[in-house]
Amino acid sequence: MTRPRTLYEKIWDAHVVERRDDGTCIVFIDRHLVHEVTSPQAFEGLRAAGRTVRRPDLTLAVPDHNLPTTPRRDASGNRIPIADPMSAKQLEALEANAPAFGIRYIDDAAPEQGIVHVVGPEQGYTLPGCTLVCGDSHTAAHGALGALAFGIGTSEVEHVLATQTLLLKQSKRMEIRVEGDLGFGVSPKDVVLAIIGKIGAAGGTGHVIEYTGSTIRDMSIEGRLTVSNMSIEAGARAGLIAPDEKTFDYLKGRPMAPSGADWDAAMDWWRSLPTDDGAHYDTRVALDAADIAPNVTWGTSPEDVVPITGSVPDPESFAEESKRAAAAKSLDYMGLTPGQRMEDVAVDNIFIGSCTNSRIEDLRAAAEVAKGRRIADGIKQALVVPGSGLVKAQAEAEGLDRIFVEAGFEWREPGCSMCLGMNPDKVPSGQRCASTSNRNFVGRQGPGARTHLVSPAMAAAAAVTGKLTDIREMMG
Amino acid sequence: MEPFKQVEGRAYPFGRKNVDTDVIIPAEFLKTISREGLGEGAFKVVRAEEGNVFDDPEYTGAPILIAGDNFGCGSSREHAAWALDDMGVRVVIAPSFSDIFSSNAFKNGILTVELPQEAIDRLMEVAATDPITVDLDNQVVTTPFQDRLEFPIDPFRKSCLLAGLDEIGLTLESSDAISAYEQKITADKPWLKPEISA
């Protein structure tokens, strides 16, 4: 009888190539997603050292960060030049590096193109029990399917390209258990914001988080992707959710997933992955779904979370001196005053998109709110950016694009867009944005931009009223 | 990579907590295809503040940076480590670091030193007027006032930093083990190879 193990330990054990005395392991990487921002220096490093890509057959390259969300081809199918020469150069580098090293490249106008973290699950490239990395911290998203997935830096990208492995030490194990039914208007985004608000932006540092409990089990795969995606915002490099029948139903028949006898063999292994009874977690956290309200952020760290019915906190109310100083600075940057009701905060911009909330269920939730309504007069920009070309096509087939356009939103091409504004989609300095993205950092959505993180339905509601709004009031 | 031994010099008494990599280097500077020259964009938002430590002539060229909890959180961008390196920073001292930042820093020969908040408070005080010394071999931070602050470090990282080792070269020494693993997986889990072709 072997010791009971967690999901994380089972995946880890299956991927150790070699273990050194100090516990550092060479860990095999089954899947490597590559995008244009964090890869050029890695390919350059390979060239300089005369190295090749060890397993191009496990590697997939997709451009996403720099792509404009306006049309990419003209009426005759020719590429419309990208205005920013730096963006264009970075995209050209990936387009050249991928074939030069034998890597499959999904180009900017392919229907499968999208944000890497939307593309991986959607294509069935992401599988339970696999190790998956990408030079992007939101790689944590893929853990929703039971993959051990985490973001890496460019030196590690180069290391994986050259060796298909990483040198790692096992992380600590944290269980975050959420039990109960979510209230009306409360979404997976609100759950993960509540978690980060509870444990803090460094609460998960050094850990891999496994999300458990009935609330997580009852979520759709897309909802789970939203939760796992923001694990990094709590400091954890990876999130994990045990694969179950929903996971298998989601994956079956996807283009890059196993099929036939291979599928059956894979299922045998996948079913053995969930955490054993009695397995040990280093840290355990519990939340009650009934306590979770639709949430918004008030500051410049994702831990700065309050329910929409709450108010901007007084920096003096924090116990720690460093948090008091940080909160005062945040409020100054955000242009908010202590005691101000969140529902009184007027917004100028709306962003519905990002690897956190750009999948079809997110767009449906936002469209349900937008349907038959109009965005408020004060809204300067309201973007809906689907996570991939396939999400976009599905939304158009359901008529969601027309709902958004009739309500006054702009319906765009897929990419990372206004989550970080590496393309032309930015929040102007001093303006405020209700955003379904993952980071409210200073300058994240553009220099001087003020971000409030919310769910897709809450973003659509803010668009309609022109201020942060309790979705339960509007739709209840 | 240059071997890392001991660093002595002034330290930026920055002190803030939750310094994310968007603050260390904003997205507008990520469009480069090179590792060089990123110091120019480092801490752009902070530098817009009057009296900030980075533009204070007192600390020009300081090789050490002192910060609060959770330094380097957020985006995995290694550009943050490249930017610090380009500024001439060889050591960051804080109560805690994000896992990805710490790994990126290490791979660029930058040492991340974890010390408790009291030690950080003391070093912030010293840094305002005097240099400090970080000795990796003996794992200790010292000041001209006889402070001796010992810090832990992963032994593997320590030996790599001291020797200036190329990690990829090191892993490639285990090529046979990697090949053996690949053969075993191909036999045991043939379904694991994704249905993609270039």
PDB file of C-alpha atoms in Angstrom, chain A residues 16-182:
ATOM      1  CA  VAL A  16      10.426  13.106 -12.545  1.00  0.00           C
ATOM      2  CA  VAL A  17      13.275  12.219 -14.908  1.00  0.00           C
ATOM      3  CA  GLU A  18      16.039  12.491 -12.335  1.00  0.00           C
ATOM      4  CA  ARG A  19      16.177  13.518  -8.695  1.00  0.00           C
ATOM      5  CA  ARG A  20      19.232  15.182  -7.144  1.00  0.00           C
ATOM      6  CA  ASP A  21      20.235  14.801  -3.506  1.00  0.00           C
ATOM      7  CA  ASP A  22      19.006  18.271  -2.545  1.00  0.00           C
ATOM      8  CA  GLY A  23      15.525  17.523  -3.896  1.00  0.00           C
ATOM      9  CA  THR A  24      15.936  19.403  -7.188  1.00  0.00           C
ATOM     10  CA  CYS A  25      14.357  17.332  -9.946  1.00  0.00           C
ATOM     11  CA  ILE A  26      14.594  17.272 -13.691  1.00  0.00           C
ATOM     12  CA  VAL A  27      10.889  17.308 -14.546  1.00  0.00           C
ATOM     13  CA  PHE A  28       9.606  16.320 -17.982  1.00  0.00           C
ATOM     14  CA  ILE A  29       7.327  18.816 -19.723  1.00  0.00           C
ATOM     15  CA  ASP A  30       4.552  17.310 -21.881  1.00  0.00           C
ATOM     16  CA  ARG A  31       3.263  20.526 -23.420  1.00  0.00           C
ATOM     17  CA  HIS A  32       4.853  23.892 -24.190  1.00  0.00           C
ATOM     18  CA  LEU A  33       2.822  26.857 -25.431  1.00  0.00           C
ATOM     19  CA  VAL A  34       4.824  29.679 -26.972  1.00  0.00           C
ATOM     20  CA  HIS A  35       3.702  33.241 -27.716  1.00  0.00           C
ATOM     21  CA  GLU A  36       5.507  36.194 -29.245  1.00  0.00           C
ATOM     22  CA  VAL A  37       6.398  38.286 -26.171  1.00  0.00           C
ATOM     23  CA  THR A  38       8.470  35.946 -24.014  1.00  0.00           C
ATOM     24  CA  SER A  39      10.040  33.744 -26.695  1.00  0.00           C
ATOM     25  CA  PRO A  40      12.305  35.802 -29.025  1.00  0.00           C
ATOM     26  CA  GLN A  41      15.208  35.935 -26.564  1.00  0.00           C
ATOM     27  CA  ALA A  42      14.850  32.180 -25.944  1.00  0.00           C
ATOM     28  CA  PHE A  43      15.102  31.324 -29.640  1.00  0.00           C
ATOM     29  CA  GLU A  44      18.021  33.739 -29.910  1.00  0.00           C
ATOM     30  CA  GLY A  45      19.713  31.938 -27.011  1.00  0.00           C
ATOM     31  CA  LEU A  46      19.303  28.588 -28.770  1.00  0.00           C
ATOM     32  CA  ARG A  47      20.854  29.985 -31.926  1.00  0.00           C
ATOM     33  CA  ALA A  48      23.760  31.547 -30.052  1.00  0.00           C
ATOM     34  CA  ALA A  49      24.545  28.218 -28.365  1.00  0.00           C
ATOM     35  CA  GLY A  50      23.962  26.168 -31.532  1.00  0.00           C
ATOM     36  CA  ARG A  51      21.086  24.243 -29.893  1.00  0.00           C
ATOM     37  CA  THR A  52      17.865  22.901 -31.410  1.00  0.00           C
ATOM     38  CA  VAL A  53      14.336  22.380 -30.066  1.00  0.00           C
ATOM     39  CA  ARG A  54      14.329  18.901 -28.551  1.00  0.00           C
ATOM     40  CA  ARG A  55      10.606  18.165 -29.019  1.00  0.00           C
ATOM     41  CA  PRO A  56       8.971  20.470 -31.567  1.00  0.00           C
ATOM     42  CA  ASP A  57       6.181  17.862 -31.710  1.00  0.00           C
ATOM     43  CA  LEU A  58       5.102  18.811 -28.169  1.00  0.00           C
ATOM     44  CA  THR A  59       5.308  22.560 -28.754  1.00  0.00           C
ATOM     45  CA  LEU A  60       2.619  24.903 -30.041  1.00  0.00           C
ATOM     46  CA  ALA A  61       3.097  28.568 -30.991  1.00  0.00           C
ATOM     47  CA  VAL A  62       0.275  31.136 -31.083  1.00  0.00           C
ATOM     48  CA  PRO A  63       0.517  34.944 -31.313  1.00  0.00           C
ATOM     49  CA  ASP A  64      -1.816  36.787 -28.923  1.00  0.00           C
ATOM     50  CA  HIS A  65      -0.432  39.729 -26.914  1.00  0.00           C
ATOM     51  CA  ASN A  66       0.479  42.221 -29.655  1.00  0.00           C
ATOM     52  CA  LEU A  67      -2.235  41.477 -32.204  1.00  0.00           C
ATOM     53  CA  PRO A  68      -4.651  44.310 -32.878  1.00  0.00           C
ATOM     54  CA  THR A  69      -8.288  43.357 -32.291  1.00  0.00           C
ATOM     55  CA  THR A  70      -9.358  45.234 -35.412  1.00  0.00           C
ATOM     56  CA  PRO A  71      -9.524  43.233 -38.690  1.00  0.00           C
ATOM     57  CA  ARG A  72      -6.234  41.588 -39.693  1.00  0.00           C
ATOM     58  CA  ARG A  73      -6.939  40.929 -43.386  1.00  0.00           C
ATOM     59  CA  ASP A  74      -8.361  43.233 -46.029  1.00  0.00           C
ATOM     60  CA  ALA A  75     -11.170  42.289 -48.418  1.00  0.00           C
ATOM     61  CA  SER A  76      -8.729  40.471 -50.722  1.00  0.00           C
ATOM     62  CA  GLY A  77      -7.222  38.482 -47.874  1.00  0.00           C
ATOM     63  CA  ASN A  78      -3.980  40.447 -47.593  1.00  0.00           C
ATOM     64  CA  ARG A  79      -2.533  41.143 -44.179  1.00  0.00           C
ATOM     65  CA  ILE A  80      -3.253  44.652 -42.889  1.00  0.00           C
ATOM     66  CA  PRO A  81       0.106  46.024 -41.658  1.00  0.00           C
ATOM     67  CA  ILE A  82       0.482  46.482 -37.900  1.00  0.00           C
ATOM     68  CA  ALA A  83       1.002  50.136 -37.057  1.00  0.00           C
ATOM     69  CA  ASP A  84       3.442  49.728 -34.162  1.00  0.00           C
ATOM     70  CA  PRO A  85       6.801  48.655 -35.661  1.00  0.00           C
ATOM     71  CA  MET A  86       7.928  47.069 -32.364  1.00  0.00           C
ATOM     72  CA  SER A  87       4.771  44.929 -32.146  1.00  0.00           C
ATOM     73  CA  ALA A  88       5.119  43.985 -35.796  1.00  0.00           C
ATOM     74  CA  LYS A  89       8.747  42.944 -35.270  1.00  0.00           C
ATOM     75  CA  GLN A  90       7.922  40.772 -32.280  1.00  0.00           C
ATOM     76  CA  LEU A  91       5.124  39.027 -34.190  1.00  0.00           C
ATOM     77  CA  GLU A  92       7.393  38.526 -37.223  1.00  0.00           C
ATOM     78  CA  ALA A  93      10.027  36.971 -34.964  1.00  0.00           C
ATOM     79  CA  LEU A  94       7.601  34.250 -33.786  1.00  0.00           C
ATOM     80  CA  GLU A  95       6.293  33.694 -37.289  1.00  0.00           C
ATOM     81  CA  ALA A  96       9.880  33.108 -38.440  1.00  0.00           C
ATOM     82  CA  ASN A  97      11.158  31.214 -35.389  1.00  0.00           C
ATOM     83  CA  ALA A  98       8.352  28.641 -35.265  1.00  0.00           C
ATOM     84  CA  PRO A  99       8.947  27.123 -38.720  1.00  0.00           C
ATOM     85  CA  ALA A 100      12.727  27.547 -38.399  1.00  0.00           C
ATOM     86  CA  PHE A 101      12.642  25.270 -35.338  1.00  0.00           C
ATOM     87  CA  GLY A 102       9.924  22.950 -36.698  1.00  0.00           C
ATOM     88  CA  ILE A 103       7.145  24.166 -34.383  1.00  0.00           C
ATOM     89  CA  ARG A 104       3.438  24.222 -35.312  1.00  0.00           C
ATOM     90  CA  TYR A 105       2.322  27.847 -35.628  1.00  0.00           C
ATOM     91  CA  ILE A 106      -1.302  29.015 -35.565  1.00  0.00           C
ATOM     92  CA  ASP A 107      -1.282  32.230 -37.549  1.00  0.00           C
ATOM     93  CA  ASP A 108      -3.010  35.516 -36.729  1.00  0.00           C
ATOM     94  CA  ALA A 109      -5.956  34.960 -39.063  1.00  0.00           C
ATOM     95  CA  ALA A 110      -6.510  31.230 -38.439  1.00  0.00           C
ATOM     96  CA  PRO A 111      -9.908  30.416 -36.895  1.00  0.00           C
ATOM     97  CA  GLU A 112      -8.077  28.565 -34.095  1.00  0.00           C
ATOM     98  CA  GLN A 113      -6.010  31.633 -33.150  1.00  0.00           C
ATOM     99  CA  GLY A 114      -6.649  33.125 -29.760  1.00  0.00           C
ATOM    100  CA  ILE A 115      -5.187  33.691 -26.325  1.00  0.00           C
ATOM    101  CA  VAL A 116      -2.846  30.739 -25.628  1.00  0.00           C
ATOM    102  CA  HIS A 117      -4.778  29.866 -22.468  1.00  0.00           C
ATOM    103  CA  VAL A 118      -8.049  29.741 -24.357  1.00  0.00           C
ATOM    104  CA  VAL A 119      -6.553  27.828 -27.305  1.00  0.00           C
ATOM    105  CA  GLY A 120      -4.908  25.050 -25.227  1.00  0.00           C
ATOM    106  CA  PRO A 121      -8.086  23.699 -23.584  1.00  0.00           C
ATOM    107  CA  GLU A 122     -10.233  24.419 -26.636  1.00  0.00           C
ATOM    108  CA  GLN A 123      -7.996  22.338 -28.926  1.00  0.00           C
ATOM    109  CA  GLY A 124      -7.675  19.493 -26.440  1.00  0.00           C
ATOM    110  CA  TYR A 125      -3.956  20.259 -26.295  1.00  0.00           C
ATOM    111  CA  THR A 126      -4.264  20.611 -22.515  1.00  0.00           C
ATOM    112  CA  LEU A 127      -4.895  17.221 -20.885  1.00  0.00           C
ATOM    113  CA  PRO A 128      -5.383  15.992 -17.316  1.00  0.00           C
ATOM    114  CA  GLY A 129      -2.202  14.766 -15.683  1.00  0.00           C
ATOM    115  CA  CYS A 130       0.117  16.445 -18.155  1.00  0.00           C
ATOM    116  CA  THR A 131       2.757  19.036 -17.338  1.00  0.00           C
ATOM    117  CA  LEU A 132       2.201  22.195 -19.356  1.00  0.00           C
ATOM    118  CA  VAL A 133       4.239  25.393 -19.331  1.00  0.00           C
ATOM    119  CA  CYS A 134       4.220  28.729 -21.120  1.00  0.00           C
ATOM    120  CA  GLY A 135       6.159  31.952 -20.736  1.00  0.00           C
ATOM    121  CA  ASP A 136       3.099  33.559 -19.203  1.00  0.00           C
ATOM    122  CA  SER A 137       1.955  33.539 -15.598  1.00  0.00           C
ATOM    123  CA  HIS A 138      -1.706  32.829 -16.429  1.00  0.00           C
ATOM    124  CA  THR A 139      -0.709  29.365 -17.587  1.00  0.00           C
ATOM    125  CA  ALA A 140      -2.161  28.433 -14.200  1.00  0.00           C
ATOM    126  CA  ALA A 141      -5.535  28.424 -16.029  1.00  0.00           C
ATOM    127  CA  HIS A 142      -4.915  24.983 -17.562  1.00  0.00           C
ATOM    128  CA  GLY A 143      -4.935  23.443 -14.075  1.00  0.00           C
ATOM    129  CA  ALA A 144      -8.738  23.546 -14.371  1.00  0.00           C
ATOM    130  CA  LEU A 145      -8.463  20.385 -16.487  1.00  0.00           C
ATOM    131  CA  GLY A 146      -6.178  18.679 -13.994  1.00  0.00           C
ATOM    132  CA  ALA A 147      -2.946  19.585 -15.795  1.00  0.00           C
ATOM    133  CA  LEU A 148       0.052  20.729 -13.759  1.00  0.00           C
ATOM    134  CA  ALA A 149       0.460  24.043 -15.560  1.00  0.00           C
ATOM    135  CA  PHE A 150       2.530  27.054 -14.650  1.00  0.00           C
ATOM    136  CA  GLY A 151       4.125  30.174 -16.036  1.00  0.00           C
ATOM    137  CA  ILE A 152       7.868  30.377 -16.627  1.00  0.00           C
ATOM    138  CA  GLY A 153      10.410  33.063 -17.515  1.00  0.00           C
ATOM    139  CA  THR A 154      12.225  33.295 -20.818  1.00  0.00           C
ATOM    140  CA  SER A 155      15.365  31.475 -19.574  1.00  0.00           C
ATOM    141  CA  GLU A 156      13.075  28.594 -18.643  1.00  0.00           C
ATOM    142  CA  VAL A 157      11.355  28.805 -22.033  1.00  0.00           C
ATOM    143  CA  GLU A 158      14.799  28.326 -23.567  1.00  0.00           C
ATOM    144  CA  HIS A 159      15.510  25.478 -21.120  1.00  0.00           C
ATOM    145  CA  VAL A 160      12.291  23.686 -22.105  1.00  0.00           C
ATOM    146  CA  LEU A 161      12.901  24.235 -25.814  1.00  0.00           C
ATOM    147  CA  ALA A 162      16.419  22.791 -25.495  1.00  0.00           C
ATOM    148  CA  THR A 163      15.744  19.937 -23.060  1.00  0.00           C
ATOM    149  CA  GLN A 164      11.929  19.434 -22.788  1.00  0.00           C
ATOM    150  CA  THR A 165      12.472  19.546 -19.017  1.00  0.00           C
ATOM    151  CA  LEU A 166      12.752  22.012 -16.165  1.00  0.00           C
ATOM    152  CA  LEU A 167      14.817  21.944 -12.981  1.00  0.00           C
ATOM    153  CA  LEU A 168      12.281  22.230 -10.172  1.00  0.00           C
ATOM    154  CA  LYS A 169      11.724  21.565  -6.519  1.00  0.00           C
ATOM    155  CA  GLN A 170       8.360  20.314  -5.374  1.00  0.00           C
ATOM    156  CA  SER A 171       6.058  23.073  -4.106  1.00  0.00           C
ATOM    157  CA  LYS A 172       4.007  22.960  -0.947  1.00  0.00           C
ATOM    158  CA  ARG A 173       0.414  21.763  -1.256  1.00  0.00           C
ATOM    159  CA  MET A 174      -2.539  23.973  -0.433  1.00  0.00           C
ATOM    160  CA  GLU A 175      -6.167  22.923  -0.499  1.00  0.00           C
ATOM    161  CA  ILE A 176      -8.773  25.625  -1.007  1.00  0.00           C
ATOM    162  CA  ARG A 177     -12.160  24.101  -0.378  1.00  0.00           C
ATOM    163  CA  VAL A 178     -15.299  25.965  -1.403  1.00  0.00           C
ATOM    164  CA  GLU A 179     -18.584  24.371  -0.369  1.00  0.00           C
ATOM    165  CA  GLY A 180     -22.190  25.214  -1.155  1.00  0.00           C
ATOM    166  CA  ASP A 181     -24.307  26.828  -3.840  1.00  0.00           C
ATOM    167  CA  LEU A 182     -23.409  30.202  -5.308  1.00  0.00           C
TER     168      LEU A 182
END
